[in-house]
Amino acid sequence: MMTKVTLRNLMAHKVRLLLTGVAVLLGVAFVAGTLMFTDTMSKQFDDLFSSVGKNVAVDVRAKKVTGGDDDGQNAQPIPASLVDKLKAVDGVKTAEGQVSGYAAVVGRDGKLIGGSGPPQLGVNWTGDDGATRLSSGRAPNGPGEVLLDEETAKKAHYRVGDSVKIIVAGPPQTMRITGLVHTGNMMGATITSFDTATAQRLLLKPGQFSEIQLGSDGVSEQVLRDRVATQLPSGLEAITGTKMRAENKSDVEAFLGFFRTFFLAFALIAVFVGAFIIFNTFSMLVAQRTRELALLRAIGAARRQVTRAVIGEAIAVGIVGSTLGIAVGAGLAVALQRFVGGGGLVFTARTAIVSYLVGTIVTVVSAYFPARRAAKIPPVAAMRDDVALPQRSLRIRLVLGAVLTALGAVLIGLGLGGSASSGTGNAVLVGAGAFAVFIGVTMLAPLISVPVIKVLGWPFAKVLRVPGRLAQQNALRNPRRTASTAAALMIGLALITTVNVLGASIRASVNSQIDDQFGADYLISSSGLGGIDPATVTAITKVPGVKTAARQYDGNAVIAGKKVGYIAADMPTLAKAARLKITSGSDDPGRDGILLDAPTAKARGVAVGSVLPVTFADGKTLPLKVKGVYDESGMVGPRIVSEEAHLAHTARPVVSFVAVDTGGSTAPKAGLDKAVAANPALKVQDQADLKDEVGKQVDGLISFITILLVLSVIIAAVGVINTIALSVVERTREIGLLRAIGMGRRQLRRMIRAESIVIAVFGALLGMGIGIGFGTSLQQALADDGLNILSIPYGSLVTYLIVAAVIGVLAALWPAWRAGRMDVLRAISTE
């Protein structure tokens, strides 16, 4: 019998439950789409790496000493003479030297393909290897010839025979395309291939290789590795081909793992918001069917049966919503696949199981408490007209809400203060604290709603008169329902506000640092990894009006046992350009010195005159004397190493940027632009340009995160529609009486719209208040790391408040239209 009751109730409330299902659908779609996309990419890379170097038994490479860019400019190169030596090792069948480095393709529009995003890799062409194959044209043979991968050629509209400009860590090269290479899905990476001699000259050094790959003549990988290892000079190591392929795969898996976690976090936020909508909807549906459920109890239905009937409806909604969510998620994954390129979609049993579990469990848990309340209705209540669900005292909510909010604040404080032993542990503390705050504020919201809604409803009462006063009273009639509806909107806007406060604070802090620390007139830098070639540096120094041009290099080293980054620069010229404030010692590290900022020197317990052992990327260790200590600087970082030491221990040093002093004159700007014109990766920026670039980068990131969080706001909007629509049904007789005593349809619709706006704006204010608190806490916690200025983006917050009001208007359109079309006599006669 109860199964029939469940099915009948589902059919009787199709539209309401459909709107509830939308909340499930959107959350599950994000989960399913993320899992399908990452599974697809993982399989494609599995296939790629299983073919890359599949015949390689042993890989010889430089030891990874510093943990930085050991495979690039800082890595120790391998002399080509070692190839012949390794060929003679017993068990070696083939020995092939490999060259890799930075090489970017310039499109026909004069811009780099891929910009500063996906990797831009140059290699030496050694023939088809299973993962890459020549699809058209011929192999390069000479200094002016190059191969492009098919995707890059397609993006740039290049064909075989065309001329193309290639940007490397040196002067730009104009070359002819002799062929195209099929590489499979490389997620936007560009691959350029040269003959070996050209690759060595452009990417590394003549007569040098990045690594040597060996094939086996029937000997196991482990045995061959051990034999090869005995022939290697210091600084080099031999690993098995299996380990090489596993490391390549793990690097991609780490990225995909981050990608998966990042997007699943937003999916869970959407699911969390959806839970409020589901809870609210089932609470209202159960409240409207109180007499019906009491009658079921009166004719013999047990409490468990009533609970099961409501839970059955929730399961049906969860299954249908999850099924549709998986379908929408597949579309989302396909769209992402088309954006990055690739083959067919991978749909695993795990994706289906996780999606159904998420959708169904969240729906059932959200509906459980309304179901429990419904089962507690006494059978005798069916005889009464004013039967209502039992309500608990708000005092309990007040105590629990206050405790949870306080506990959440403490956990957030502990996490931001670094109380846990690891970064992951601190992140868990912050996440748990935020969750507790959201639940706590949600429990307190019914108490908060009464005074706030009185204030928000006051303008409507004054302007709209009777409809406005009724709208205010309707929002106050059930504080729990109003608070639950507003809480869904609160969560999304709280997170959006937090992100915007952080973004505004980052911009303000960076702009302050530029004002305080940027003493040069212009900064010349590269958008790629090629840096600024020596010829261009020389041209910059010769531009009329340029007084000084301070060059800077970036490097990695092991200092006192810790892997760190450093800069090496033309000091003390850079000290002036960066307005470096020396607190002790000199601003010149000389040939064998190092400069440290004050916090780093204090943390290491060193001072001017102390000696630090510094191990460079080539494996050599030098004792560098601390020559000076300076105030913390975001422009140069915590360590400045002797330029001579860096150049002596770096295989292919690259100038990262040049700080130019023109004495305040703007006249040399045209000359500087001309000096770098041959390389589109280089840009000339003054202080205003730097601020603008940082602002665009921050705005881009904030906009991206905000767009992802908008999904939770959309779900919250669905919740407002649900609440208003169900409220209209609940007040059918009341609406009929209002119409009977003279309220017009237009007035009725205004009343419903005003009520919707008040609820939406209340949720927005609650969310923005929490968001400002979260954002301020994060800024204060990061103040010592450079985020020293708190900035509240009031303009954005006002915009979000207006958007919330618009959401309220849109959410009320359908319920208001339906209320206006009610038959007055039928509405009055409704029980």
JSON list of C-alpha atoms in Angstrom, two decimals, residues 104-114 135-136 146-167 173-181 190-192 680:
[
{"chain": "A", "resi": 104, "resn": "ALA", "atom": "CA", "xyz": [58.00, 28.43, -28.63]},
{"chain": "A", "resi": 105, "resn": "VAL", "atom": "CA", "xyz": [56.22, 28.92, -31.95]},
{"chain": "A", "resi": 106, "resn": "VAL", "atom": "CA", "xyz": [55.17, 32.39, -33.07]},
{"chain": "A", "resi": 107, "resn": "GLY", "atom": "CA", "xyz": [51.84, 32.46, -34.91]},
{"chain": "A", "resi": 108, "resn": "ARG", "atom": "CA", "xyz": [51.00, 34.48, -37.98]},
{"chain": "A", "resi": 109, "resn": "ASP", "atom": "CA", "xyz": [49.54, 37.15, -35.68]},
{"chain": "A", "resi": 110, "resn": "GLY", "atom": "CA", "xyz": [52.96, 37.65, -34.06]},
{"chain": "A", "resi": 111, "resn": "LYS", "atom": "CA", "xyz": [51.92, 36.05, -30.75]},
{"chain": "A", "resi": 112, "resn": "LEU", "atom": "CA", "xyz": [53.27, 32.93, -29.07]},
{"chain": "A", "resi": 113, "resn": "ILE", "atom": "CA", "xyz": [51.18, 29.81, -29.55]},
{"chain": "A", "resi": 114, "resn": "GLY", "atom": "CA", "xyz": [50.05, 28.80, -26.07]},
{"chain": "A", "resi": 135, "resn": "SER", "atom": "CA", "xyz": [52.61, 12.39, -40.55]},
{"chain": "A", "resi": 136, "resn": "SER", "atom": "CA", "xyz": [53.61, 14.55, -43.53]},
{"chain": "A", "resi": 146, "resn": "VAL", "atom": "CA", "xyz": [62.02, 22.34, -38.16]},
{"chain": "A", "resi": 147, "resn": "LEU", "atom": "CA", "xyz": [59.10, 19.99, -37.56]},
{"chain": "A", "resi": 148, "resn": "LEU", "atom": "CA", "xyz": [55.88, 21.15, -35.87]},
{"chain": "A", "resi": 149, "resn": "ASP", "atom": "CA", "xyz": [53.29, 19.01, -34.15]},
{"chain": "A", "resi": 150, "resn": "GLU", "atom": "CA", "xyz": [49.99, 18.84, -36.01]},
{"chain": "A", "resi": 151, "resn": "GLU", "atom": "CA", "xyz": [47.91, 20.64, -33.36]},
{"chain": "A", "resi": 152, "resn": "THR", "atom": "CA", "xyz": [50.30, 23.60, -33.18]},
{"chain": "A", "resi": 153, "resn": "ALA", "atom": "CA", "xyz": [50.41, 23.89, -36.98]},
{"chain": "A", "resi": 154, "resn": "LYS", "atom": "CA", "xyz": [46.62, 23.82, -37.06]},
{"chain": "A", "resi": 155, "resn": "LYS", "atom": "CA", "xyz": [46.29, 26.54, -34.41]},
{"chain": "A", "resi": 156, "resn": "ALA", "atom": "CA", "xyz": [48.84, 28.76, -36.15]},
{"chain": "A", "resi": 157, "resn": "HIS", "atom": "CA", "xyz": [47.56, 27.97, -39.69]},
{"chain": "A", "resi": 158, "resn": "TYR", "atom": "CA", "xyz": [50.97, 26.72, -40.83]},
{"chain": "A", "resi": 159, "resn": "ARG", "atom": "CA", "xyz": [51.63, 24.13, -43.55]},
{"chain": "A", "resi": 160, "resn": "VAL", "atom": "CA", "xyz": [54.68, 22.24, -44.73]},
{"chain": "A", "resi": 161, "resn": "GLY", "atom": "CA", "xyz": [56.98, 24.64, -46.55]},
{"chain": "A", "resi": 162, "resn": "ASP", "atom": "CA", "xyz": [55.96, 27.76, -44.59]},
{"chain": "A", "resi": 163, "resn": "SER", "atom": "CA", "xyz": [58.45, 29.90, -42.69]},
{"chain": "A", "resi": 164, "resn": "VAL", "atom": "CA", "xyz": [57.98, 30.15, -38.93]},
{"chain": "A", "resi": 165, "resn": "LYS", "atom": "CA", "xyz": [59.66, 32.11, -36.16]},
{"chain": "A", "resi": 166, "resn": "ILE", "atom": "CA", "xyz": [60.85, 29.99, -33.21]},
{"chain": "A", "resi": 167, "resn": "ILE", "atom": "CA", "xyz": [61.65, 31.58, -29.82]},
{"chain": "A", "resi": 173, "resn": "GLN", "atom": "CA", "xyz": [65.13, 31.78, -35.22]},
{"chain": "A", "resi": 174, "resn": "THR", "atom": "CA", "xyz": [63.31, 31.93, -38.54]},
{"chain": "A", "resi": 175, "resn": "MET", "atom": "CA", "xyz": [63.03, 28.40, -39.96]},
{"chain": "A", "resi": 176, "resn": "ARG", "atom": "CA", "xyz": [61.22, 26.44, -42.68]},
{"chain": "A", "resi": 177, "resn": "ILE", "atom": "CA", "xyz": [58.69, 23.75, -41.76]},
{"chain": "A", "resi": 178, "resn": "THR", "atom": "CA", "xyz": [59.75, 20.50, -43.44]},
{"chain": "A", "resi": 179, "resn": "GLY", "atom": "CA", "xyz": [57.10, 18.26, -41.91]},
{"chain": "A", "resi": 180, "resn": "LEU", "atom": "CA", "xyz": [54.37, 17.72, -39.34]},
{"chain": "A", "resi": 181, "resn": "VAL", "atom": "CA", "xyz": [54.42, 15.27, -36.44]},
{"chain": "A", "resi": 190, "resn": "THR", "atom": "CA", "xyz": [53.68, 22.68, -28.48]},
{"chain": "A", "resi": 191, "resn": "ILE", "atom": "CA", "xyz": [56.40, 20.37, -29.79]},
{"chain": "A", "resi": 192, "resn": "THR", "atom": "CA", "xyz": [59.08, 21.54, -32.19]},
{"chain": "A", "resi": 680, "resn": "PRO", "atom": "CA", "xyz": [57.33, 38.75, -29.22]}
]
